[in-house]
Amino acid sequence: MEQRGSGDGWILVEILGDAPTVIAEGIKQRQCRPLGNVYRGRMLTLVAGAIDTVKSSGQPVQVTLGETVGDIDLVVGKPVLGPGGDVLAVQIFTGRADSPVPQPHRAAGWEWNLSVSAGPRRTRWTSEFRFLYGVADTRPDHGHFGLADLYRRVPRLSDIAVLMERVDNARDGEFLSGELAIRVVDSDIASTVHAVAGVHAALVDSQHGYAIKWITAPLAGLSGAAEGGQIGLLHGEDLAAVRQRITAGVPGVARVALSDGSWSRHTVRTFPVPGYGSTPVVMMTFSGACPEQHAQQVGGGGCAVPDGQLA
């Protein structure tokens, strides 16, 4: 779930768990605060009632009180829907009925079905989330997206590692909730990979060969599915050979799938990246240089995975 905007008086309340939790007040994240930490007494009862009504109906609600409670006599609730039409969260505004209600924040829902474990992991996005996330005009209109799509606007690799570890350790019936912290980043980072022209790098699940996060700009010519992490990057036979070279960090040639159905030969080198739960994550570098030159391009014995602002 993601929310942006500056409307005063609106809060974002997630309702996936056993009790409603506040994850944002205005545009400030609140780390899943209990609703009772924000409202008390009569006001808590009124807001909780509005949330229940929105949750059960899936429709906005506006309640004008017959009295003022702490100078408030109006409660407005607006649903945030998931891809299946279910209510993931409720936006709540409290104020005065004789004053204009400000526009709510832009909020949108997405989901990640953790029970689907075979093959590359995929997420489902609503059209509102696609627009909010900045891909509405640049990607085909389809419901599923890969992890590289999901993480492309998340600048810190450590944030991705924390989320993936939580996902891998999740238990049946557990809710992993909260906002996906998103920042639009235009700057490059100072790293070995970025400093070498013609070298591309991505975090890749070495078991299935799909991209999780592009550290540099993606390879040219990839299909949207391959770039976004819905299908593997490499030919299956070559992926097996690449896995055998992970520990040694030795470059080799592999075929990369292009959008027109052809294969492009690239020199590929992999470096294990721990800390992503049970997912076997590697940093995979690509270039058109020969293996010997590529080994020099990305470092003789290893290459630090940058953490910070990514391209």
Backbone as numpy.savetxt, mean C-alpha at the origin, in Angstrom:
# Nx Ny Nz CAx CAy CAz Cx Cy Cz
-6.78 1.63 3.69 -7.63 2.80 3.69 -6.74 4.04 3.69
-7.20 5.07 2.98 -6.39 6.28 2.92 -7.32 7.48 2.96
-6.87 8.54 3.61 -7.65 9.76 3.73 -6.75 10.95 3.57
-7.20 11.92 2.77 -6.47 13.19 2.63 -7.48 14.33 2.62
-7.02 15.50 2.98 -7.88 16.67 2.96 -7.61 17.56 4.14
-8.42 18.60 4.29 -8.19 19.54 5.38 -9.48 19.99 6.05
-10.59 19.25 5.83 -11.85 19.65 6.42 -11.85 19.55 7.94
-12.12 20.65 8.63 -12.13 20.64 10.09 -13.35 19.88 10.60
-13.16 19.19 11.73 -14.28 18.55 12.39 -14.53 17.12 11.98
-13.87 16.61 10.94 -14.09 15.24 10.48 -13.06 14.30 11.11
-13.52 13.13 11.50 -12.62 12.08 11.95 -12.89 10.83 11.11
-11.91 9.94 11.05 -12.05 8.68 10.32 -12.06 7.54 11.32
-13.14 6.77 11.33 -13.33 5.70 12.31 -13.38 4.37 11.58
-12.44 3.49 11.92 -12.42 2.17 11.31 -13.30 1.22 12.10
-14.02 0.34 11.40 -15.00 -0.52 12.06 -14.75 -2.00 11.77
-13.53 -2.37 11.40 -13.25 -3.76 11.05 -13.09 -4.65 12.27
-12.65 -4.10 13.36 -12.40 -4.90 14.56 -13.63 -5.03 15.44
-13.39 -5.41 16.69 -14.50 -5.61 17.62 -15.15 -4.29 18.04
-14.39 -3.21 18.02 -14.92 -1.91 18.44 -14.41 -0.83 17.49
-15.21 0.22 17.26 -14.74 1.30 16.37 -13.49 1.96 16.93
-12.55 2.26 16.04 -11.31 2.91 16.45 -11.05 4.10 15.55
-10.56 5.17 16.14 -10.27 6.40 15.40 -8.85 6.29 14.86
-8.72 6.39 13.54 -7.38 6.31 12.94 -6.93 7.65 12.38
-7.82 8.65 12.36 -7.40 9.98 11.92 -8.37 11.01 12.46
-7.83 12.13 12.91 -8.61 13.33 13.25 -8.11 14.43 12.33
-8.98 14.92 11.45 -8.49 15.79 10.39 -7.56 14.97 9.51
-6.37 15.46 9.27 -5.38 14.69 8.50 -4.28 14.13 9.40
-4.51 14.18 10.72 -3.53 13.66 11.66 -3.86 12.22 12.01
-2.89 11.32 11.85 -3.09 9.93 12.20 -3.15 9.78 13.73
-4.00 8.86 14.16 -4.21 8.67 15.59 -3.92 7.25 16.07
-3.34 6.41 15.24 -2.86 5.09 15.67 -3.94 4.28 16.39
-5.12 4.22 15.79 -6.20 3.36 16.29 -6.60 3.67 17.73
-6.96 4.90 18.00 -7.42 5.28 19.33 -8.84 4.79 19.55
-9.19 4.29 20.72 -10.58 3.92 21.01 -11.49 5.13 20.84
-12.70 4.88 20.37 -13.66 5.97 20.17 -13.92 6.70 21.47
-13.87 5.97 22.59 -14.11 6.59 23.89 -13.02 7.54 24.34
-11.87 7.53 23.65 -10.82 8.50 23.96 -11.06 9.84 23.29
-11.99 9.85 22.32 -12.29 11.08 21.58 -13.60 11.69 22.05
-14.58 10.84 22.33 -15.89 11.31 22.78 -16.21 10.70 24.14
-17.04 11.40 24.91 -17.42 10.95 26.24 -18.94 11.04 26.41
-19.45 10.22 27.33 -20.83 10.34 27.77 -21.86 10.33 26.66
-22.73 11.32 26.69 -23.84 11.43 25.73 -23.33 11.54 24.30
-22.23 12.27 24.08 -21.70 12.44 22.73 -21.18 11.12 22.19
-20.55 10.32 23.04 -20.07 9.01 22.62 -21.23 8.13 22.18
-22.32 8.17 22.92 -23.50 7.37 22.56 -24.06 7.80 21.22
-24.14 9.10 20.96 -24.69 9.61 19.71 -23.80 9.25 18.52
-22.50 9.43 18.68 -21.58 9.12 17.57 -21.57 7.62 17.29
-21.53 6.81 18.35 -21.55 5.35 18.16 -22.83 4.91 17.46
-23.95 5.55 17.78 -25.21 5.23 17.12 -25.18 5.58 15.64
-24.59 6.73 15.32 -24.48 7.12 13.91 -23.60 6.14 13.14
-22.53 5.70 13.77 -21.63 4.74 13.13 -22.37 3.43 12.87
-23.13 2.94 13.84 -23.88 1.70 13.66 -24.89 1.82 12.52
-25.54 2.98 12.42 -26.53 3.19 11.36 -25.87 3.16 9.99
-24.73 3.84 9.85 -24.01 3.85 8.58 -23.50 2.46 8.25
-23.01 1.75 9.24 -22.47 0.41 9.03 -23.55 -0.55 8.52
-24.73 -0.48 9.09 -25.80 -1.41 8.72 -26.47 -1.03 7.40
-26.54 0.26 7.10 -27.24 0.70 5.89 -26.33 0.94 4.70
-25.05 1.24 4.98 -24.14 1.60 3.90 -24.42 2.96 3.31
-25.24 3.76 3.98 -25.64 5.07 3.47 -25.25 6.18 4.45
-25.07 7.40 3.94 -24.78 8.53 4.85 -25.94 8.77 5.81
-25.64 9.37 6.94 -26.66 9.69 7.92 -26.38 11.08 8.48
-27.44 11.81 8.78 -27.30 13.13 9.40 -28.32 13.22 10.52
-27.84 13.45 11.73 -28.71 13.48 12.90 -28.65 14.87 13.53
-29.82 15.53 13.61 -29.92 16.82 14.29 -30.49 16.57 15.68
-29.74 16.95 16.69 -30.14 16.68 18.06 -31.18 17.70 18.52
-31.97 17.29 19.47 -32.93 18.21 20.03 -32.35 19.05 21.15
-31.05 18.88 21.38 -30.37 19.60 22.44 -28.91 19.80 22.02
-28.23 20.65 22.69 -26.79 20.81 22.43 -26.02 20.03 23.48
-25.01 19.31 23.02 -24.13 18.54 23.90 -22.73 19.08 23.69
-22.27 19.85 24.67 -20.96 20.46 24.50 -20.91 21.38 23.29
-21.98 22.16 23.07 -22.09 23.09 21.95 -22.21 22.37 20.61
-22.57 21.10 20.62 -22.75 20.33 19.39 -24.19 19.85 19.32
-24.83 20.03 18.17 -26.19 19.52 18.00 -26.39 18.86 16.64
-25.28 18.49 15.99 -25.36 17.84 14.68 -24.28 16.76 14.57
-24.68 15.57 14.12 -23.75 14.47 13.85 -23.98 13.99 12.42
-22.92 13.95 11.64 -23.00 13.50 10.25 -22.07 12.30 10.09
-22.56 11.25 9.43 -21.75 10.07 9.16 -21.72 9.76 7.68
-20.56 9.37 7.17 -20.40 9.08 5.74 -19.61 7.77 5.62
-20.11 6.78 4.86 -19.41 5.49 4.77 -18.19 5.55 3.84
-17.19 4.76 4.17 -16.06 4.50 3.28 -16.17 3.04 2.88
-16.44 2.80 1.60 -16.76 1.46 1.12 -15.51 0.74 0.60
-15.52 -0.58 0.76 -14.48 -1.41 0.20 -14.84 -1.88 -1.19
-13.96 -2.64 -1.84 -14.23 -3.10 -3.21 -15.48 -3.95 -3.35
-15.86 -4.65 -2.28 -17.06 -5.47 -2.33 -18.32 -4.73 -1.91
-18.21 -3.44 -1.66 -19.36 -2.65 -1.24 -19.61 -2.65 0.26
-18.77 -3.37 1.03 -18.93 -3.39 2.47 -18.35 -2.11 3.08
-18.84 -1.73 4.25 -18.39 -0.52 4.92 -17.12 -0.84 5.71
-16.01 -0.22 5.32 -14.74 -0.42 6.02 -14.55 0.59 7.14
-15.08 1.79 6.95 -14.88 2.87 7.93 -16.01 3.87 7.78
-16.11 4.75 8.76 -17.12 5.80 8.74 -16.43 7.13 9.04
-16.70 8.11 8.20 -16.24 9.47 8.48 -17.32 10.18 9.30
-16.91 10.79 10.40 -17.85 11.42 11.33 -17.53 12.90 11.45
-18.58 13.72 11.36 -18.46 15.16 11.63 -19.42 15.53 12.74
-18.95 16.33 13.68 -19.81 16.86 14.73 -19.68 18.37 14.74
-20.81 19.05 14.84 -20.78 20.51 14.83 -22.14 21.10 15.14
-22.37 22.29 14.59 -23.61 23.00 14.82 -24.50 22.91 13.59
-25.79 22.67 13.83 -26.74 22.55 12.73 -26.95 23.87 11.99
-26.67 25.00 12.65 -26.88 26.30 12.01 -25.63 26.79 11.27
-24.63 25.94 11.14 -23.40 26.30 10.42 -23.19 25.32 9.27
-22.54 25.78 8.19 -22.30 24.88 7.05 -21.40 23.70 7.45
-21.70 22.55 6.89 -20.86 21.37 7.11 -19.73 21.39 6.08
-18.47 21.39 6.51 -17.36 21.43 5.55 -17.29 20.14 4.75
-16.67 20.23 3.59 -16.49 19.04 2.78 -15.64 18.02 3.54
-16.01 16.74 3.48 -15.20 15.73 4.17 -13.88 15.50 3.45
-12.99 14.87 4.13 -11.73 14.47 3.52 -12.00 13.46 2.41
-11.08 13.39 1.47 -11.14 12.34 0.47 -10.68 11.04 1.12
-11.56 10.07 1.17 -11.25 8.79 1.80 -11.66 7.67 0.86
-10.89 6.59 0.83 -11.17 5.49 -0.07 -10.71 4.19 0.55
-11.30 3.09 0.10 -11.01 1.78 0.67 -10.32 0.85 -0.31
-9.55 -0.08 0.24 -8.92 -1.16 -0.52 -8.87 -2.37 0.38
-8.58 -3.54 -0.17 -8.52 -4.74 0.66 -7.44 -5.68 0.16
-6.95 -6.49 1.07 -5.94 -7.50 0.79 -6.44 -8.78 1.44
-6.86 -9.74 0.62 -7.39 -11.00 1.12 -6.24 -11.93 1.45
-5.93 -12.07 2.72 -4.76 -12.85 3.15 -4.99 -14.35 3.04
-6.22 -14.78 2.83 -6.47 -16.21 2.69 -6.03 -16.74 1.34
-5.81 -15.84 0.38 -5.34 -16.25 -0.94 -3.82 -16.19 -0.93
-3.18 -17.34 -0.78 -1.73 -17.36 -0.60 -0.98 -17.92 -1.80
-1.68 -18.58 -2.72 -1.00 -19.18 -3.87 -0.65 -18.11 -4.90
0.60 -18.14 -5.38 1.01 -17.20 -6.41 1.23 -15.81 -5.86
1.45 -14.85 -6.76 1.68 -13.47 -6.32 0.50 -12.91 -5.54
0.80 -12.17 -4.51 -0.26 -11.57 -3.71 -0.89 -10.40 -4.46
-2.20 -10.29 -4.34 -2.91 -9.24 -5.06 -3.85 -8.51 -4.10
-4.05 -7.24 -4.38 -4.98 -6.43 -3.60 -6.11 -5.95 -4.50
-7.24 -5.62 -3.89 -8.37 -5.07 -4.65 -8.56 -3.62 -4.23
-8.78 -2.77 -5.22 -8.94 -1.34 -4.97 -10.29 -0.87 -5.49
-10.88 0.08 -4.79 -12.06 0.76 -5.33 -11.60 1.81 -6.34
-12.55 2.27 -7.16 -12.21 3.32 -8.13 -11.80 4.59 -7.41
-12.40 4.85 -6.24 -12.02 6.03 -5.47 -10.58 5.94 -4.98
-10.17 4.72 -4.56 -8.79 4.56 -4.11 -7.82 4.73 -5.27
-8.17 4.23 -6.45 -7.31 4.39 -7.62 -7.11 5.88 -7.92
-8.17 6.65 -7.83 -8.08 8.09 -8.08 -7.23 8.76 -7.00
-7.47 8.41 -5.75 -6.75 9.02 -4.63 -5.28 8.65 -4.66
-4.99 7.44 -5.14 -3.62 6.93 -5.15 -2.83 7.40 -6.36
-3.51 8.03 -7.31 -2.81 8.63 -8.44 -2.59 7.71 -9.63
-3.40 6.65 -9.78 -3.22 5.76 -10.93 -4.47 5.69 -11.80
-5.47 6.52 -11.54 -6.72 6.43 -12.28 -6.54 6.69 -13.76
-5.61 7.58 -14.12 -5.45 7.94 -15.53 -4.28 7.23 -16.20
-3.52 6.46 -15.46 -2.30 5.88 -16.02 -2.33 4.36 -16.08
-3.31 3.73 -15.50 -3.37 2.27 -15.49 -4.73 1.80 -15.99
-4.79 0.62 -16.59 -6.09 0.09 -17.04 -7.05 -0.04 -15.87
-8.31 0.02 -16.19 -9.35 -0.05 -15.15 -9.62 -1.51 -14.82
-8.95 -2.03 -13.83 -9.21 -3.39 -13.36 -9.20 -3.39 -11.85
-9.80 -4.42 -11.27 -10.00 -4.41 -9.84 -8.82 -4.86 -9.01
-7.90 -5.66 -9.59 -6.80 -6.22 -8.81 -5.49 -5.52 -9.12
-4.66 -5.38 -8.09 -3.35 -4.77 -8.23 -2.35 -5.60 -7.44
-1.09 -5.57 -7.87 -0.03 -6.30 -7.19 0.61 -5.47 -6.10
1.54 -6.10 -5.38 2.18 -5.41 -4.26 3.04 -4.24 -4.73
3.65 -4.36 -5.90 4.45 -3.23 -6.40 3.57 -2.04 -6.71
2.31 -2.29 -7.13 1.35 -1.20 -7.29 1.05 -0.56 -5.94
0.78 -1.42 -4.95 0.40 -0.92 -3.62 1.51 -0.11 -2.98
2.76 -0.55 -3.14 3.87 0.07 -2.43 4.58 1.16 -3.25
4.11 1.44 -4.43 4.89 2.37 -5.28 4.91 3.79 -4.72
3.93 4.16 -3.90 3.91 5.50 -3.31 4.34 5.49 -1.85
4.84 4.37 -1.36 5.35 4.28 0.02 6.86 4.44 -0.03
7.41 5.53 0.48 8.82 5.82 0.25 9.80 5.07 1.12
9.38 4.55 2.25 10.34 3.92 3.15 10.24 2.40 3.06
11.35 1.76 2.75 11.36 0.30 2.67 11.09 -0.33 4.03
11.49 0.33 5.10 11.25 -0.21 6.44 9.76 -0.27 6.74
8.98 0.69 6.23 7.53 0.65 6.42 6.94 -0.58 5.74
7.44 -0.89 4.54 6.97 -2.06 3.81 7.33 -3.33 4.57
8.55 -3.38 5.10 8.99 -4.56 5.83 8.11 -4.81 7.04
7.76 -3.76 7.78 6.92 -3.91 8.97 5.55 -4.46 8.59
4.95 -3.91 7.52 3.63 -4.35 7.11 3.66 -5.80 6.64
4.67 -6.18 5.84 4.73 -7.54 5.33 4.96 -8.55 6.45
5.74 -8.17 7.46 5.95 -9.07 8.60 4.65 -9.28 9.36
3.88 -8.21 9.53 2.59 -8.33 10.21 1.65 -9.22 9.42
1.67 -9.08 8.09 0.81 -9.91 7.25 1.19 -11.38 7.36
2.49 -11.67 7.28 2.94 -13.05 7.34 2.65 -13.69 8.69
2.61 -12.90 9.75 2.39 -13.43 11.09 0.92 -13.35 11.52
0.06 -12.91 10.62 -1.36 -12.75 10.96 -2.01 -14.11 11.20
-2.95 -14.14 12.12 -3.69 -15.35 12.43 -5.12 -15.23 11.94
-5.76 -16.37 11.77 -7.13 -16.40 11.30 -8.03 -15.62 12.25
-8.81 -14.71 11.69 -9.72 -13.90 12.49 -9.13 -12.61 12.98
-7.83 -12.41 12.76 -7.18 -11.18 13.22 -7.36 -10.08 12.18
-7.52 -8.85 12.65 -7.65 -7.70 11.76 -6.36 -6.89 11.80
-5.80 -6.65 10.64 -4.65 -5.75 10.51 -5.19 -4.47 9.91
-5.27 -3.44 10.72 -5.98 -2.26 10.28 -5.16 -1.01 10.48
-5.68 0.08 9.90 -5.02 1.37 10.02 -4.80 1.99 8.67
-4.28 3.20 8.68 -4.01 3.90 7.43 -2.71 3.44 6.81
-2.66 3.44 5.48 -1.42 3.23 4.75 -0.80 4.60 4.56
0.33 4.85 5.25 0.96 6.17 5.20 1.52 6.39 3.80
1.08 7.43 3.15 1.46 7.68 1.75 1.98 9.10 1.61
3.11 9.22 0.99 3.67 10.54 0.67 4.08 10.54 -0.79
3.77 11.61 -1.49 4.19 11.74 -2.88 5.63 12.23 -2.89
6.49 11.47 -3.50 7.92 11.75 -3.46 8.43 11.98 -4.87
9.14 13.09 -5.09 9.67 13.41 -6.40 11.19 13.36 -6.44
11.82 13.27 -5.28 13.27 13.34 -5.26 13.90 11.96 -5.32
15.14 11.91 -5.80 15.90 10.67 -5.85 16.68 10.51 -4.54
17.27 9.37 -4.37 18.12 9.15 -3.22 19.55 8.94 -3.69
20.49 9.18 -2.80 21.89 8.93 -3.12 22.20 7.49 -2.76
22.29 6.65 -3.76 22.58 5.24 -3.52 23.37 4.69 -4.69
23.98 3.56 -4.48 24.78 2.95 -5.53 23.94 2.68 -6.76
22.74 2.16 -6.56 21.91 1.80 -7.69 21.51 3.01 -8.51
21.12 4.08 -7.83 20.67 5.27 -8.54 21.82 5.96 -9.26
23.02 5.76 -8.78 24.15 6.50 -9.34 24.62 5.93 -10.67
24.16 4.74 -11.03 24.65 4.07 -12.24 23.57 4.09 -13.30
23.85 4.75 -14.42 22.89 4.83 -15.52 22.67 3.43 -16.10
21.42 3.13 -16.40 21.12 1.85 -17.03 20.87 0.71 -16.07
20.99 0.96 -14.77 20.74 -0.09 -13.78 19.37 0.14 -13.15
18.57 -0.90 -13.10 17.26 -0.84 -12.45 17.27 -1.82 -11.28
16.45 -1.53 -10.27 16.43 -2.39 -9.08 15.02 -2.45 -8.51
14.69 -3.62 -7.96 13.39 -3.82 -7.33 13.53 -4.82 -6.20
12.64 -4.70 -5.20 12.47 -5.77 -4.23 11.58 -6.82 -4.87
11.98 -8.08 -4.80 11.30 -9.15 -5.52 11.09 -10.33 -4.59
9.94 -10.97 -4.67 9.71 -12.24 -3.99 10.44 -13.30 -4.80
11.50 -13.87 -4.25 12.32 -14.79 -5.03 11.64 -16.14 -5.26
10.57 -16.43 -4.51 9.87 -17.70 -4.73 9.02 -17.64 -6.00
8.28 -16.55 -6.17 7.40 -16.43 -7.33 7.95 -15.49 -8.39
8.94 -14.67 -8.04 9.55 -13.80 -9.02 8.78 -12.54 -9.32
7.86 -12.13 -8.45 7.09 -10.92 -8.74 7.66 -9.73 -7.96
7.52 -8.55 -8.55 8.02 -7.33 -7.93 7.16 -6.94 -6.74
7.81 -6.52 -5.66 7.13 -6.00 -4.49 7.24 -4.48 -4.43
8.40 -3.95 -4.80 8.64 -2.51 -4.76 9.77 -2.17 -5.72
9.54 -1.23 -6.63 10.61 -0.74 -7.50 11.40 0.32 -6.75
12.70 0.08 -6.62 13.58 1.04 -5.95 13.97 2.14 -6.92
14.19 1.79 -8.18 14.41 2.76 -9.24 13.15 2.81 -10.09
13.21 3.55 -11.18 12.12 3.49 -12.15 12.03 2.06 -12.69
10.82 1.57 -13.00 10.69 0.20 -13.50 11.41 0.00 -14.83
11.69 -1.24 -15.14 12.24 -1.58 -16.45 11.28 -1.15 -17.55
11.81 -0.65 -18.64 10.97 -0.24 -19.76 10.42 -1.46 -20.48
9.19 -1.33 -20.99 8.60 -2.37 -21.80 7.81 -3.42 -21.06
7.77 -3.34 -19.72 7.01 -4.32 -18.95 5.51 -4.09 -19.11
4.75 -5.16 -18.99 3.30 -5.01 -18.93 2.92 -4.42 -17.58
1.71 -3.86 -17.50 1.25 -3.32 -16.23 1.18 -4.39 -15.15
0.83 -5.63 -15.54 0.74 -6.71 -14.56 2.11 -7.09 -14.01
3.13 -7.11 -14.89 4.47 -7.45 -14.43 5.07 -6.32 -13.60
4.89 -5.09 -14.04 5.41 -3.94 -13.30 4.76 -3.83 -11.94
3.45 -4.12 -11.88 2.71 -3.99 -10.63 2.84 -5.15 -9.68
3.46 -6.26 -10.13 3.66 -7.38 -9.23 2.58 -8.44 -9.26
1.75 -8.46 -10.31 0.71 -9.49 -10.40 1.22 -10.76 -11.07
2.24 -10.63 -11.93 2.85 -11.79 -12.55 4.36 -11.68 -12.39
5.07 -12.79 -12.56 6.51 -12.80 -12.37 7.24 -12.01 -13.43
8.42 -11.51 -13.07 9.23 -10.74 -14.00 10.04 -11.63 -14.94
10.48 -12.79 -14.45 11.44 -13.60 -15.18 10.81 -14.87 -15.74
11.44 -15.38 -16.77 11.08 -16.69 -17.29 11.26 -17.72 -16.17
10.35 -18.67 -16.08 10.38 -19.64 -14.99 11.69 -20.40 -14.89
12.25 -20.80 -16.03 13.51 -21.53 -16.01 14.64 -20.65 -15.48
14.63 -19.37 -15.86 15.68 -18.47 -15.42 15.54 -18.11 -13.94
14.30 -18.03 -13.46 14.08 -17.71 -12.04 14.73 -18.78 -11.16
14.61 -20.04 -11.56 15.23 -21.12 -10.78 16.73 -20.94 -10.72
17.34 -20.55 -11.85 18.79 -20.34 -11.87 19.19 -19.13 -11.03
18.37 -18.08 -11.07 18.64 -16.88 -10.28 18.61 -17.21 -8.80
17.65 -18.03 -8.38 17.56 -18.41 -6.96 18.81 -19.13 -6.50
19.39 -19.93 -7.36 20.60 -20.67 -6.98 21.80 -19.74 -6.78
21.74 -18.54 -7.38 22.87 -17.61 -7.28 22.67 -16.57 -6.18
21.59 -16.65 -5.42 21.29 -15.61 -4.44 22.38 -15.51 -3.38
22.74 -16.63 -2.78 23.70 -16.60 -1.69 25.05 -16.06 -2.14
25.48 -16.47 -3.31 26.78 -16.03 -3.82 26.74 -14.60 -4.34
25.56 -14.10 -4.70 25.46 -12.75 -5.25 26.12 -12.61 -6.60
26.17 -13.71 -7.36 26.84 -13.71 -8.66 25.84 -13.31 -9.75
26.18 -12.34 -10.62 25.27 -11.96 -11.70 25.15 -13.06 -12.75
24.03 -13.06 -13.45 23.81 -13.97 -14.56 22.78 -13.40 -15.49
22.62 -14.01 -16.64 21.67 -13.52 -17.64 20.33 -14.21 -17.46
19.23 -13.43 -17.54 17.88 -13.97 -17.40 16.96 -13.26 -18.38
15.89 -13.95 -18.75 14.90 -13.39 -19.66 13.79 -12.68 -18.87
13.51 -11.44 -19.27 12.48 -10.62 -18.63 11.28 -10.54 -19.57
10.07 -10.76 -19.02 8.85 -10.76 -19.82 8.45 -9.34 -20.19
8.20 -9.09 -21.47 7.78 -7.79 -21.96 6.29 -7.79 -22.28
5.73 -6.60 -22.44 4.29 -6.47 -22.62 3.80 -7.05 -23.95
4.67 -7.14 -24.95 4.25 -7.68 -26.25 4.38 -9.19 -26.34
4.71 -9.84 -25.23 4.83 -11.29 -25.22 6.22 -11.81 -25.49
7.15 -10.92 -25.81 8.53 -11.34 -26.08 9.34 -11.33 -24.80
10.60 -11.77 -24.92 11.50 -11.82 -23.77 12.73 -10.97 -24.06
13.17 -10.21 -23.08 14.37 -9.39 -23.22 15.43 -9.90 -22.26
16.64 -10.10 -22.76 17.72 -10.65 -21.94 18.40 -9.53 -21.16
18.50 -9.73 -19.85 19.14 -8.76 -18.96 20.11 -9.49 -18.05
21.14 -8.78 -17.62 21.99 -9.31 -16.56 21.32 -9.01 -15.22
21.20 -10.02 -14.39 20.45 -9.92 -13.13 21.35 -10.34 -11.98
21.28 -9.58 -10.90 22.01 -9.93 -9.69 21.05 -9.80 -8.51
21.18 -10.67 -7.53 20.27 -10.65 -6.39 21.02 -10.59 -5.07
20.39 -9.90 -4.10 20.95 -9.78 -2.75 19.82 -10.05 -1.75
20.01 -10.99 -0.83 18.96 -11.26 0.17 18.68 -10.02 1.02
17.40 -9.80 1.31 16.98 -8.67 2.15 16.13 -9.23 3.29
16.67 -9.37 4.50 15.90 -9.93 5.62 14.90 -8.92 6.17
13.98 -9.42 6.99 13.08 -8.53 7.71 11.70 -8.39 7.10
11.34 -9.23 6.11 10.04 -9.13 5.46 9.16 -10.34 5.80
9.22 -10.78 7.04 8.42 -11.92 7.45 8.91 -13.19 6.78
7.96 -14.07 6.42 8.33 -15.33 5.78 8.51 -15.20 4.27
8.23 -14.02 3.71 8.41 -13.81 2.27 9.90 -13.72 1.95
10.40 -14.55 1.03 11.83 -14.53 0.69 12.16 -13.36 -0.23
12.43 -12.22 0.35 12.64 -11.00 -0.43 14.11 -10.84 -0.79
14.36 -10.47 -2.04 15.69 -10.13 -2.50 15.64 -8.78 -3.19
16.77 -8.07 -3.21 16.89 -6.94 -4.10 17.46 -7.47 -5.41
16.76 -7.24 -6.50 17.16 -7.73 -7.81 17.54 -6.54 -8.68
18.75 -6.57 -9.21 19.21 -5.49 -10.08 19.28 -5.98 -11.52
18.99 -5.08 -12.45 18.95 -5.42 -13.87 19.79 -4.41 -14.66
20.47 -4.88 -15.69 21.12 -3.97 -16.63 21.40 -4.72 -17.92
21.79 -3.96 -18.95 22.15 -4.56 -20.22 23.62 -4.88 -20.32
24.39 -4.64 -19.26 25.83 -4.90 -19.27 26.09 -6.39 -19.13
27.30 -6.80 -19.45 27.68 -8.20 -19.25 27.79 -8.46 -17.75
27.76 -9.74 -17.33 27.80 -10.04 -15.90 29.00 -9.43 -15.18
30.17 -9.43 -15.81 31.35 -8.87 -15.15 31.20 -7.37 -14.90
30.70 -6.65 -15.90 30.49 -5.21 -15.73 29.40 -4.93 -14.71
28.34 -5.74 -14.74 27.23 -5.53 -13.81 27.70 -5.72 -12.36
28.60 -6.69 -12.15 29.13 -6.92 -10.80 29.85 -5.68 -10.29
30.51 -4.96 -11.18 31.20 -3.73 -10.79 30.22 -2.58 -10.61
29.14 -2.57 -11.41 28.17 -1.49 -11.34 27.49 -1.40 -9.98
27.13 -2.54 -9.43 26.34 -2.54 -8.19 27.15 -2.96 -6.97
28.46 -2.98 -7.08 29.31 -3.26 -5.93 29.94 -4.63 -6.00
31.15 -4.72 -5.50 31.88 -5.97 -5.60 31.34 -7.07 -4.72
30.87 -6.77 -3.53 30.44 -7.84 -2.65 29.04 -7.67 -2.11
28.40 -6.56 -2.36 27.08 -6.34 -1.85 26.59 -4.97 -2.20
25.34 -4.73 -1.95 24.75 -3.43 -2.27 23.72 -3.09 -1.22
23.91 -2.01 -0.52 22.99 -1.61 0.54 21.64 -1.27 -0.04
20.58 -1.76 0.59 19.23 -1.39 0.19 18.88 -0.08 0.84
18.61 0.97 0.06 18.35 2.29 0.64 17.00 2.31 1.35
16.92 3.16 2.35 15.67 3.37 3.06 15.45 4.86 3.17
14.38 5.33 2.61 14.14 6.77 2.61 13.30 7.13 1.41
13.65 8.17 0.74 12.88 8.63 -0.39 13.31 7.90 -1.64
12.36 7.21 -2.27 12.65 6.41 -3.45 12.17 7.11 -4.70
12.72 6.68 -5.84 12.30 7.27 -7.11 10.88 6.86 -7.43
